[in-house]
């Protein structure tokens, strides 16, 4: 239940993290707030497509993949759906392993804010989107930590090729027939 609550919270926070400005760079008195996606687009337009790709993966793709993976695992466990436990464990390992890479953007923003503050010439300030994004990262990391991977195996009856529900149904049919 706690994992569901944290996953839903992360999904809800993902919207303001991508809509609200993450940071504002003011250079010689002029500057506009930037969202995550506008920052990716500015990097791409400037010819820094490699950095744009890293920011896109770390800021948009990783949180979305993590939330989708958690939702998939939670739905499979809650409904005891027929799924391969080995595949589910792979999904769990990916979800629990990729969380720290989302912190990359927060480190970049904090380093940029501390290095670029040059008084009236240039200023960088973090926006509300950065707070929402940091919250998404923390909440999804907590969701992955509260998920119990042993639940993946609870739906199985020793034979990894068949879910326990299918095995119980087969046993029930055999008992009725003979």
N, CA and C atoms as an extended XYZ file, in Angstrom:
534
Properties=species:S:1:pos:R:3:atomname:S:1:resname:S:1:resid:I:1 pbc="F F F"
N         0.815       -1.195        0.000 N   UNK     1
C         0.000        0.000        0.000 CA  UNK     1
C         0.862        1.264        0.000 C   UNK     1
N         1.939        1.258        0.779 N   UNK     2
C         2.826        2.415        0.826 CA  UNK     2
C         3.502        2.625       -0.524 C   UNK     2
N         3.884        1.533       -1.181 N   UNK     3
C         4.517        1.648       -2.500 CA  UNK     3
C         3.548        2.260       -3.500 C   UNK     3
N         2.269        1.852       -3.445 N   UNK     4
C         1.260        2.460       -4.326 CA  UNK     4
C         1.161        3.957       -4.061 C   UNK     4
N         1.090        4.340       -2.788 N   UNK     5
C         0.944        5.760       -2.434 CA  UNK     5
C         2.139        6.570       -2.926 C   UNK     5
N         3.337        6.043       -2.747 N   UNK     6
C         4.528        6.755       -3.193 CA  UNK     6
C         4.598        6.830       -4.721 C   UNK     6
N         4.192        5.766       -5.394 N   UNK     7
C         4.213        5.755       -6.853 CA  UNK     7
C         3.211        6.762       -7.417 C   UNK     7
N         2.021        6.802       -6.860 N   UNK     8
C         1.006        7.769       -7.305 CA  UNK     8
C         1.470        9.193       -7.016 C   UNK     8
N         2.077        9.406       -5.853 N   UNK     9
C         2.614       10.729       -5.520 CA  UNK     9
C         3.689       11.148       -6.519 C   UNK     9
N         4.573       10.215       -6.860 N   UNK    10
C         5.611       10.519       -7.850 CA  UNK    10
C         5.020       10.871       -9.203 C   UNK    10
N         3.977       10.138       -9.600 N   UNK    11
C         3.334       10.418      -10.893 CA  UNK    11
C         2.667       11.792      -10.875 C   UNK    11
N         2.050       12.138       -9.762 N   UNK    12
C         1.403       13.453       -9.663 CA  UNK    12
C         2.429       14.583       -9.638 C   UNK    12
N         3.566       14.351       -9.007 N   UNK    13
C         4.601       15.381       -8.945 CA  UNK    13
C         5.358       15.531      -10.264 C   UNK    13
N         5.279       14.518      -11.111 N   UNK    14
C         5.977       14.567      -12.385 CA  UNK    14
C         5.421       15.674      -13.288 C   UNK    14
N         4.141       15.942      -13.175 N   UNK    15
C         3.520       16.995      -13.989 CA  UNK    15
C         4.094       18.380      -13.657 C   UNK    15
N         4.063       18.833      -12.394 N   UNK    16
C         4.660       20.154      -12.121 CA  UNK    16
C         6.171       20.175      -12.335 C   UNK    16
N         6.837       19.022      -12.173 N   UNK    17
C         8.281       18.986      -12.403 CA  UNK    17
C         8.619       19.280      -13.857 C   UNK    17
N         7.719       18.925      -14.769 N   UNK    18
C         7.975       19.161      -16.189 CA  UNK    18
C         7.328       20.429      -16.725 C   UNK    18
N         6.378       20.991      -15.994 N   UNK    19
C         5.684       22.198      -16.460 CA  UNK    19
C         6.283       23.468      -15.847 C   UNK    19
N         6.611       23.408      -14.565 N   UNK    20
C         7.148       24.591      -13.881 CA  UNK    20
C         8.607       24.824      -14.242 C   UNK    20
N         9.059       26.069      -14.161 N   UNK    21
C        10.464       26.359      -14.465 CA  UNK    21
C        11.404       25.681      -13.471 C   UNK    21
N        12.448       25.070      -14.005 N   UNK    22
C        13.445       24.403      -13.170 CA  UNK    22
C        14.493       25.407      -12.716 C   UNK    22
N        14.889       26.286      -13.632 N   UNK    23
C        15.833       27.331      -13.260 CA  UNK    23
C        15.675       28.522      -14.193 C   UNK    23
N        16.170       29.658      -13.700 N   UNK    24
C        16.158       30.881      -14.473 CA  UNK    24
C        17.587       31.396      -14.541 C   UNK    24
N        18.067       31.613      -15.752 N   UNK    25
C        19.393       32.183      -15.952 CA  UNK    25
C        19.192       33.617      -16.431 C   UNK    25
N        19.700       34.559      -15.647 N   UNK    26
C        19.601       35.974      -15.998 CA  UNK    26
C        21.016       36.447      -16.318 C   UNK    26
N        21.197       36.844      -17.580 N   UNK    27
C        22.512       37.311      -18.032 CA  UNK    27
C        22.374       38.741      -18.519 C   UNK    27
N        23.095       39.649      -17.890 N   UNK    28
C        23.042       41.083      -18.187 CA  UNK    28
C        21.616       41.623      -18.127 C   UNK    28
N        20.893       41.179      -17.126 N   UNK    29
C        19.552       41.682      -16.870 CA  UNK    29
C        18.440       41.037      -17.666 C   UNK    29
N        18.762       40.113      -18.565 N   UNK    30
C        17.728       39.478      -19.381 CA  UNK    30
C        17.797       37.962      -19.203 C   UNK    30
N        16.634       37.367      -19.160 N   UNK    31
C        16.602       35.912      -19.050 CA  UNK    31
C        15.196       35.413      -18.847 C   UNK    31
N        14.986       34.200      -19.248 N   UNK    32
C        13.678       33.579      -19.112 CA  UNK    32
C        13.799       32.310      -18.284 C   UNK    32
N        12.731       31.972      -17.581 N   UNK    33
C        12.741       30.700      -16.862 CA  UNK    33
C        12.726       29.526      -17.852 C   UNK    33
N        13.373       28.440      -17.476 N   UNK    34
C        13.448       27.261      -18.340 CA  UNK    34
C        12.851       26.049      -17.650 C   UNK    34
N        12.028       25.330      -18.398 N   UNK    35
C        11.535       24.041      -17.926 CA  UNK    35
C        12.539       22.974      -18.356 C   UNK    35
N        12.316       21.753      -17.950 N   UNK    36
C        13.223       20.671      -18.322 CA  UNK    36
C        13.243       20.499      -19.837 C   UNK    36
N        12.078       20.429      -20.443 N   UNK    37
C        12.023       20.178      -21.877 CA  UNK    37
C        12.549       21.367      -22.674 C   UNK    37
N        12.291       22.600      -22.209 N   UNK    38
C        12.836       23.751      -22.926 CA  UNK    38
C        14.353       23.798      -22.794 C   UNK    38
N        14.881       23.352      -21.674 N   UNK    39
C        16.337       23.263      -21.514 CA  UNK    39
C        16.944       22.241      -22.462 C   UNK    39
N        16.258       21.107      -22.618 N   UNK    40
C        16.723       20.087      -23.561 CA  UNK    40
C        16.712       20.656      -24.975 C   UNK    40
N        15.649       21.365      -25.338 N   UNK    41
C        15.539       21.944      -26.676 CA  UNK    41
C        16.615       23.011      -26.908 C   UNK    41
N        16.902       23.836      -25.895 N   UNK    42
C        17.932       24.862      -26.028 CA  UNK    42
C        19.310       24.217      -26.212 C   UNK    42
N        19.578       23.164      -25.459 N   UNK    43
C        20.851       22.460      -25.619 CA  UNK    43
C        20.971       21.861      -27.018 C   UNK    43
N        19.898       21.270      -27.495 N   UNK    44
C        19.900       20.666      -28.827 CA  UNK    44
C        20.103       21.732      -29.909 C   UNK    44
N        19.382       22.847      -29.775 N   UNK    45
C        19.506       23.934      -30.752 CA  UNK    45
C        20.900       24.558      -30.743 C   UNK    45
N        21.575       24.500      -29.607 N   UNK    46
C        22.929       25.048      -29.497 CA  UNK    46
C        23.991       24.096      -30.026 C   UNK    46
N        23.560       22.932      -30.489 N   UNK    47
C        24.507       21.955      -31.016 CA  UNK    47
C        25.068       21.010      -29.967 C   UNK    47
N        24.582       21.112      -28.758 N   UNK    48
C        25.049       20.219      -27.685 CA  UNK    48
C        24.087       19.055      -27.540 C   UNK    48
N        23.907       18.289      -28.616 N   UNK    49
C        22.917       17.215      -28.637 CA  UNK    49
C        23.266       16.094      -27.664 C   UNK    49
N        24.539       15.871      -27.391 N   UNK    50
C        24.941       14.834      -26.433 CA  UNK    50
C        24.474       15.163      -25.020 C   UNK    50
N        24.701       16.407      -24.613 N   UNK    51
C        24.255       16.842      -23.290 CA  UNK    51
C        22.736       16.886      -23.245 C   UNK    51
N        22.122       17.312      -24.350 N   UNK    52
C        20.657       17.339      -24.415 CA  UNK    52
C        20.091       15.931      -24.228 C   UNK    52
N        20.732       14.944      -24.842 N   UNK    53
C        20.284       13.563      -24.706 CA  UNK    53
C        20.439       13.067      -23.268 C   UNK    53
N        21.548       13.402      -22.634 N   UNK    54
C        21.767       13.003      -21.237 CA  UNK    54
C        20.715       13.629      -20.328 C   UNK    54
N        20.459       14.920      -20.518 N   UNK    55
C        19.459       15.604      -19.692 CA  UNK    55
C        18.072       15.011      -19.937 C   UNK    55
N        17.744       14.741      -21.214 N   UNK    56
C        16.442       14.146      -21.521 CA  UNK    56
C        16.295       12.781      -20.855 C   UNK    56
N        17.310       11.947      -20.970 N   UNK    57
C        17.241       10.604      -20.374 CA  UNK    57
C        17.140       10.694      -18.859 C   UNK    57
N        18.010       11.511      -18.239 N   UNK    58
C        18.038       11.591      -16.775 CA  UNK    58
C        16.813       12.291      -16.199 C   UNK    58
N        16.259       13.269      -16.930 N   UNK    59
C        15.182       14.085      -16.365 CA  UNK    59
C        13.785       13.656      -16.759 C   UNK    59
N        13.646       13.071      -17.932 N   UNK    60
C        12.308       12.730      -18.406 CA  UNK    60
C        12.141       11.222      -18.542 C   UNK    60
N        13.040       10.584      -19.276 N   UNK    61
C        12.884        9.147      -19.547 CA  UNK    61
C        13.021        8.290      -18.292 C   UNK    61
N        14.036        8.549      -17.475 N   UNK    62
C        14.260        7.710      -16.291 CA  UNK    62
C        13.097        7.778      -15.305 C   UNK    62
N        12.610        8.973      -14.917 N   UNK    63
C        11.475        8.994      -13.990 CA  UNK    63
C        10.219        8.324      -14.553 C   UNK    63
N         9.960        8.539      -15.853 N   UNK    64
C         8.777        7.921      -16.459 CA  UNK    64
C         8.926        6.403      -16.495 C   UNK    64
N        10.106        5.912      -16.908 N   UNK    65
C        10.337        4.463      -16.937 CA  UNK    65
C        10.243        3.854      -15.540 C   UNK    65
N        10.762        4.566      -14.566 N   UNK    66
C        10.720        4.065      -13.190 CA  UNK    66
C         9.282        3.961      -12.697 C   UNK    66
N         8.490        4.994      -12.940 N   UNK    67
C         7.090        4.967      -12.516 CA  UNK    67
C         6.306        3.886      -13.256 C   UNK    67
N         6.526        3.757      -14.562 N   UNK    68
C         5.837        2.711      -15.328 CA  UNK    68
C         6.226        1.315      -14.843 C   UNK    68
N         7.498        1.115      -14.558 N   UNK    69
C         7.951       -0.173      -14.036 CA  UNK    69
C         7.318       -0.503      -12.704 C   UNK    69
N         7.264        0.482      -11.813 N   UNK    70
C         6.632        0.255      -10.506 CA  UNK    70
C         5.152       -0.056      -10.650 C   UNK    70
N         4.463        0.695      -11.508 N   UNK    71
C         3.035        0.445      -11.720 CA  UNK    71
C         2.819       -0.952      -12.291 C   UNK    71
N         3.634       -1.344      -13.247 N   UNK    72
C         3.525       -2.677      -13.841 CA  UNK    72
C         3.719       -3.766      -12.787 C   UNK    72
N         4.739       -3.628      -11.963 N   UNK    73
C         4.989       -4.619      -10.909 CA  UNK    73
C         3.845       -4.656       -9.896 C   UNK    73
N         3.378       -3.490       -9.495 N   UNK    74
C         2.307       -3.434       -8.493 CA  UNK    74
C         1.005       -4.021       -9.025 C   UNK    74
N         0.690       -3.742      -10.286 N   UNK    75
C        -0.529       -4.305      -10.880 CA  UNK    75
C        -0.417       -5.820      -10.982 C   UNK    75
N         0.734       -6.301      -11.413 N   UNK    76
C         0.920       -7.748      -11.543 CA  UNK    76
C         0.796       -8.450      -10.192 C   UNK    76
N         1.331       -7.842       -9.156 N   UNK    77
C         1.264       -8.465       -7.834 CA  UNK    77
C        -0.139       -8.370       -7.252 C   UNK    77
N        -0.746       -7.206       -7.368 N   UNK    78
C        -2.069       -7.020       -6.780 CA  UNK    78
C        -3.113       -7.913       -7.436 C   UNK    78
N        -3.053       -8.065       -8.750 N   UNK    79
C        -4.040       -8.873       -9.453 CA  UNK    79
C        -3.571      -10.295       -9.695 C   UNK    79
N        -2.369      -10.601       -9.189 N   UNK    80
C        -1.767      -11.929       -9.377 CA  UNK    80
C        -1.869      -12.371      -10.836 C   UNK    80
N        -1.461      -11.477      -11.695 N   UNK    81
C        -1.521      -11.729      -13.133 CA  UNK    81
C        -0.474      -12.769      -13.526 C   UNK    81
N        -0.747      -13.451      -14.625 N   UNK    82
C         0.201      -14.435      -15.131 CA  UNK    82
C         1.383      -13.692      -15.755 C   UNK    82
N         2.529      -13.787      -15.107 N   UNK    83
C         3.726      -13.138      -15.611 CA  UNK    83
C         4.931      -13.965      -15.204 C   UNK    83
N         6.009      -13.744      -15.894 N   UNK    84
C         7.254      -14.456      -15.634 CA  UNK    84
C         7.972      -13.773      -14.464 C   UNK    84
N         8.211      -14.480      -13.368 N   UNK    85
C         8.844      -13.842      -12.218 CA  UNK    85
C        10.279      -13.395      -12.505 C   UNK    85
N        10.947      -14.068      -13.423 N   UNK    86
C        12.308      -13.669      -13.756 CA  UNK    86
C        12.288      -12.321      -14.477 C   UNK    86
N        11.325      -12.137      -15.386 N   UNK    87
C        11.176      -10.843      -16.059 CA  UNK    87
C        10.800       -9.753      -15.053 C   UNK    87
N         9.917      -10.092      -14.120 N   UNK    88
C         9.512       -9.117      -13.106 CA  UNK    88
C        10.700       -8.719      -12.234 C   UNK    88
N        11.563       -9.658      -11.908 N   UNK    89
C        12.754       -9.336      -11.117 CA  UNK    89
C        13.707       -8.444      -11.908 C   UNK    89
N        13.794       -8.667      -13.211 N   UNK    90
C        14.632       -7.800      -14.048 CA  UNK    90
C        14.086       -6.373      -14.036 C   UNK    90
N        12.762       -6.257      -14.145 N   UNK    91
C        12.130       -4.929      -14.089 CA  UNK    91
C        12.424       -4.278      -12.737 C   UNK    91
N        12.301       -5.052      -11.663 N   UNK    92
C        12.564       -4.511      -10.325 CA  UNK    92
C        14.011       -4.035      -10.194 C   UNK    92
N        14.948       -4.817      -10.704 N   UNK    93
C        16.368       -4.426      -10.617 CA  UNK    93
C        16.643       -3.153      -11.407 C   UNK    93
N        16.022       -3.028      -12.562 N   UNK    94
C        16.197       -1.810      -13.363 CA  UNK    94
C        15.604       -0.618      -12.624 C   UNK    94
N        14.399       -0.786      -12.094 N   UNK    95
C        13.724        0.299      -11.368 CA  UNK    95
C        14.536        0.738      -10.156 C   UNK    95
N        15.060       -0.210       -9.413 N   UNK    96
C        15.817        0.161       -8.217 CA  UNK    96
C        17.199        0.692       -8.560 C   UNK    96
N        17.739        0.322       -9.728 N   UNK    97
C        19.073        0.761      -10.101 CA  UNK    97
C        19.143        2.103      -10.800 C   UNK    97
N        18.095        2.486      -11.533 N   UNK    98
C        18.170        3.722      -12.324 CA  UNK    98
C        17.806        4.969      -11.536 C   UNK    98
N        17.324        4.807      -10.332 N   UNK    99
C        16.864        5.954       -9.550 CA  UNK    99
C        17.926        6.988       -9.278 C   UNK    99
N        19.150        6.530       -9.009 N   UNK   100
C        20.180        7.508       -8.664 CA  UNK   100
C        20.592        8.374       -9.847 C   UNK   100
N        20.373        7.902      -11.070 N   UNK   101
C        20.764        8.689      -12.234 CA  UNK   101
C        19.893        9.925      -12.391 C   UNK   101
N        18.730        9.934      -11.792 N   UNK   102
C        17.882       11.124      -11.843 CA  UNK   102
C        18.473       12.257      -11.017 C   UNK   102
N        19.338       11.936      -10.090 N   UNK   103
C        19.958       12.972       -9.266 CA  UNK   103
C        20.975       13.790      -10.049 C   UNK   103
N        21.354       13.327      -11.218 N   UNK   104
C        22.334       14.019      -12.045 CA  UNK   104
C        21.906       15.462      -12.329 C   UNK   104
N        20.653       15.659      -12.676 N   UNK   105
C        20.174       17.009      -12.977 CA  UNK   105
C        20.208       17.919      -11.761 C   UNK   105
N        19.858       17.374      -10.614 N   UNK   106
C        19.879       18.193       -9.399 CA  UNK   106
C        21.294       18.634       -9.063 C   UNK   106
N        22.261       17.748       -9.284 N   UNK   107
C        23.652       18.126       -9.064 CA  UNK   107
C        24.083       19.201      -10.057 C   UNK   107
N        23.660       19.078      -11.312 N   UNK   108
C        24.010       20.085      -12.312 CA  UNK   108
C        23.428       21.449      -11.943 C   UNK   108
N        22.181       21.484      -11.511 N   UNK   109
C        21.549       22.753      -11.145 CA  UNK   109
C        22.259       23.368       -9.946 C   UNK   109
N        22.556       22.563       -8.934 N   UNK   110
C        23.192       23.109       -7.729 CA  UNK   110
C        24.599       23.609       -8.028 C   UNK   110
N        25.350       22.911       -8.874 N   UNK   111
C        26.691       23.369       -9.243 CA  UNK   111
C        26.591       24.652      -10.071 C   UNK   111
N        25.643       24.708      -11.004 N   UNK   112
C        25.470       25.891      -11.837 CA  UNK   112
C        25.082       27.100      -10.995 C   UNK   112
N        24.184       26.912      -10.046 N   UNK   113
C        23.752       28.018       -9.189 CA  UNK   113
C        24.928       28.531       -8.361 C   UNK   113
N        25.748       27.631       -7.833 N   UNK   114
C        26.858       28.072       -6.979 CA  UNK   114
C        28.010       28.678       -7.782 C   UNK   114
N        28.231       28.247       -9.020 N   UNK   115
C        29.359       28.747       -9.798 CA  UNK   115
C        29.052       30.018      -10.584 C   UNK   115
N        27.821       30.216      -11.017 N   UNK   116
C        27.519       31.281      -11.953 CA  UNK   116
C        27.015       32.554      -11.282 C   UNK   116
N        26.807       32.564      -10.008 N   UNK   117
C        26.288       33.757       -9.354 CA  UNK   117
C        27.360       34.858       -9.393 C   UNK   117
N        27.219       35.785      -10.352 N   UNK   118
C        28.197       36.860      -10.541 CA  UNK   118
C        27.554       38.231      -10.327 C   UNK   118
N        26.747       38.330       -9.336 N   UNK   119
C        26.153       39.618       -9.011 CA  UNK   119
C        25.223       40.119      -10.093 C   UNK   119
N        25.530       41.326      -10.673 N   UNK   120
C        24.660       41.937      -11.670 CA  UNK   120
C        24.893       41.385      -13.079 C   UNK   120
N        26.005       40.700      -13.316 N   UNK   121
C        26.314       40.203      -14.658 CA  UNK   121
C        25.469       38.978      -14.990 C   UNK   121
N        25.500       37.991      -14.133 N   UNK   122
C        24.742       36.758      -14.381 CA  UNK   122
C        24.278       36.163      -13.073 C   UNK   122
N        23.076       35.648      -13.101 N   UNK   123
C        22.514       34.974      -11.930 CA  UNK   123
C        21.751       33.747      -12.395 C   UNK   123
N        21.854       32.697      -11.616 N   UNK   124
C        21.092       31.481      -11.870 CA  UNK   124
C        20.320       31.177      -10.597 C   UNK   124
N        19.025       30.963      -10.747 N   UNK   125
C        18.231       30.617       -9.571 CA  UNK   125
C        17.365       29.405       -9.883 C   UNK   125
N        17.268       28.537       -8.905 N   UNK   126
C        16.444       27.336       -9.054 CA  UNK   126
C        14.981       27.729       -8.932 C   UNK   126
N        14.137       27.037       -9.698 N   UNK   127
C        12.711       27.333       -9.690 CA  UNK   127
C        11.908       26.252       -8.982 C   UNK   127
N        10.599       26.411       -8.996 N   UNK   128
C         9.701       25.457       -8.341 CA  UNK   128
C         9.740       24.086       -9.012 C   UNK   128
N        10.045       24.061      -10.304 N   UNK   129
C        10.156       22.786      -11.014 CA  UNK   129
C        11.286       21.938      -10.476 C   UNK   129
N        12.370       22.575      -10.028 N   UNK   130
C        13.494       21.838       -9.448 CA  UNK   130
C        13.075       21.155       -8.149 C   UNK   130
N        12.286       21.863       -7.347 N   UNK   131
C        11.786       21.267       -6.101 CA  UNK   131
C        10.858       20.094       -6.396 C   UNK   131
N         9.969       20.272       -7.365 N   UNK   132
C         9.063       19.184       -7.739 CA  UNK   132
C         9.836       18.005       -8.307 C   UNK   132
N        10.864       18.291       -9.122 N   UNK   133
C        11.672       17.214       -9.694 CA  UNK   133
C        12.448       16.476       -8.613 C   UNK   133
N        13.022       17.210       -7.675 N   UNK   134
C        13.732       16.569       -6.555 CA  UNK   134
C        12.775       15.696       -5.757 C   UNK   134
N        11.550       16.168       -5.588 N   UNK   135
C        10.542       15.376       -4.864 CA  UNK   135
C        10.198       14.102       -5.628 C   UNK   135
N        10.100       14.190       -6.961 N   UNK   136
C         9.833       12.999       -7.774 CA  UNK   136
C        10.951       11.981       -7.582 C   UNK   136
N        12.191       12.455       -7.626 N   UNK   137
C        13.338       11.558       -7.469 CA  UNK   137
C        13.302       10.868       -6.108 C   UNK   137
N        13.098       11.640       -5.063 N   UNK   138
C        13.095       11.072       -3.709 CA  UNK   138
C        11.917       10.113       -3.522 C   UNK   138
N        10.739       10.517       -3.959 N   UNK   139
C         9.543        9.684       -3.778 CA  UNK   139
C         9.660        8.370       -4.550 C   UNK   139
N        10.184        8.425       -5.783 N   UNK   140
C        10.319        7.184       -6.552 CA  UNK   140
C        11.417        6.286       -5.979 C   UNK   140
N        12.447        6.891       -5.418 N   UNK   141
C        13.473        6.079       -4.751 CA  UNK   141
C        12.883        5.385       -3.524 C   UNK   141
N        12.068        6.100       -2.768 N   UNK   142
C        11.397        5.499       -1.611 CA  UNK   142
C        10.411        4.415       -2.045 C   UNK   142
N         9.711        4.644       -3.144 N   UNK   143
C         8.758        3.646       -3.645 CA  UNK   143
C         9.493        2.363       -4.021 C   UNK   143
N        10.630        2.489       -4.667 N   UNK   144
C        11.408        1.302       -5.029 CA  UNK   144
C        11.941        0.592       -3.787 C   UNK   144
N        12.298        1.374       -2.757 N   UNK   145
C        12.809        0.769       -1.516 CA  UNK   145
C        11.706        0.072       -0.718 C   UNK   145
N        10.484        0.589       -0.785 N   UNK   146
C         9.400       -0.027       -0.008 CA  UNK   146
C         8.778       -1.215       -0.721 C   UNK   146
N         9.062       -1.374       -2.015 N   UNK   147
C         8.537       -2.518       -2.755 CA  UNK   147
C         9.243       -3.781       -2.277 C   UNK   147
N         8.471       -4.807       -1.969 N   UNK   148
C         9.031       -6.075       -1.499 CA  UNK   148
C         9.105       -7.048       -2.673 C   UNK   148
N        10.309       -7.318       -3.196 N   UNK   149
C        10.420       -8.189       -4.371 CA  UNK   149
C        10.015       -9.636       -4.089 C   UNK   149
N         9.913      -10.012       -2.829 N   UNK   150
C         9.458      -11.378       -2.511 CA  UNK   150
C         8.013      -11.595       -2.929 C   UNK   150
N         7.247      -10.504       -3.044 N   UNK   151
C         5.859      -10.617       -3.479 CA  UNK   151
C         5.758      -11.127       -4.914 C   UNK   151
N         6.807      -10.888       -5.695 N   UNK   152
C         6.819      -11.377       -7.078 CA  UNK   152
C         6.700      -12.897       -7.090 C   UNK   152
N         7.367      -13.531       -6.141 N   UNK   153
C         7.416      -14.997       -6.126 CA  UNK   153
C         6.241      -15.621       -5.397 C   UNK   153
N         5.487      -14.832       -4.646 N   UNK   154
C         4.357      -15.378       -3.883 CA  UNK   154
C         3.252      -15.945       -4.763 C   UNK   154
N         3.157      -15.479       -6.007 N   UNK   155
C         2.091      -15.948       -6.903 CA  UNK   155
C         2.454      -17.261       -7.581 C   UNK   155
N         3.621      -17.785       -7.273 N   UNK   156
C         4.087      -18.995       -7.951 CA  UNK   156
C         4.159      -20.172       -6.999 C   UNK   156
N         3.908      -21.358       -7.564 N   UNK   157
C         3.870      -22.594       -6.770 CA  UNK   157
C         5.089      -23.456       -7.097 C   UNK   157
N         6.265      -22.924       -6.881 N   UNK   158
C         7.487      -23.678       -7.081 CA  UNK   158
C         7.910      -23.821       -8.530 C   UNK   158
N         6.996      -23.921       -9.462 N   UNK   159
C         7.314      -24.074      -10.871 CA  UNK   159
C         7.263      -22.691      -11.512 C   UNK   159
N         8.406      -22.162      -11.877 N   UNK   160
C         8.483      -20.803      -12.414 CA  UNK   160
C         7.830      -20.665      -13.777 C   UNK   160
N         7.502      -21.773      -14.405 N   UNK   161
C         6.894      -21.664      -15.723 CA  UNK   161
C         5.388      -21.472      -15.653 C   UNK   161
N         4.776      -21.734      -14.482 N   UNK   162
C         3.329      -21.578      -14.341 CA  UNK   162
C         2.997      -20.769      -13.090 C   UNK   162
N         2.118      -19.828      -13.192 N   UNK   163
C         1.672      -19.133      -11.989 CA  UNK   163
C         0.892      -20.076      -11.081 C   UNK   163
N         0.913      -19.778       -9.788 N   UNK   164
C         0.212      -20.599       -8.807 CA  UNK   164
C        -1.283      -20.654       -9.082 C   UNK   164
N        -1.850      -19.579       -9.595 N   UNK   165
C        -3.284      -19.542       -9.878 CA  UNK   165
C        -3.629      -20.572      -10.949 C   UNK   165
N        -2.817      -20.643      -11.991 N   UNK   166
C        -3.057      -21.611      -13.047 CA  UNK   166
C        -2.880      -23.023      -12.504 C   UNK   166
N        -1.846      -23.237      -11.673 N   UNK   167
C        -1.595      -24.556      -11.098 CA  UNK   167
C        -2.744      -24.976      -10.185 C   UNK   167
N        -3.268      -24.041       -9.379 N   UNK   168
C        -4.394      -24.371       -8.488 CA  UNK   168
C        -5.642      -24.684       -9.297 C   UNK   168
N        -5.882      -23.965      -10.372 N   UNK   169
C        -7.025      -24.234      -11.220 CA  UNK   169
C        -6.909      -25.613      -11.842 C   UNK   169
N        -5.728      -25.966      -12.289 N   UNK   170
C        -5.506      -27.284      -12.886 CA  UNK   170
C        -5.717      -28.390      -11.847 C   UNK   170
N        -5.228      -28.155      -10.615 N   UNK   171
C        -5.434      -29.159       -9.560 CA  UNK   171
C        -6.921      -29.297       -9.219 C   UNK   171
N        -7.630      -28.155       -9.185 N   UNK   172
C        -9.068      -28.194       -8.882 CA  UNK   172
C        -9.841      -28.962       -9.956 C   UNK   172
N        -9.478      -28.771      -11.210 N   UNK   173
C       -10.152      -29.480      -12.314 CA  UNK   173
C        -9.851      -30.955      -12.247 C   UNK   173
N        -8.623      -31.310      -11.910 N   UNK   174
C        -8.249      -32.724      -11.830 CA  UNK   174
C        -8.970      -33.402      -10.669 C   UNK   174
N        -9.133      -32.679       -9.555 N   UNK   175
C        -9.815      -33.260       -8.394 CA  UNK   175
C       -11.311      -33.477       -8.689 C   UNK   175
N       -11.905      -32.557       -9.444 N   UNK   176
C       -13.308      -32.702       -9.785 CA  UNK   176
C       -13.544      -33.871      -10.746 C   UNK   176
N       -12.578      -34.116      -11.622 N   UNK   177
C       -12.732      -35.154      -12.637 CA  UNK   177
C       -12.330      -36.527      -12.131 C   UNK   177
N       -11.706      -36.618      -11.028 N   UNK   178
C       -11.338      -37.959      -10.706 CA  UNK   178
C       -10.709      -38.148       -9.434 C   UNK   178
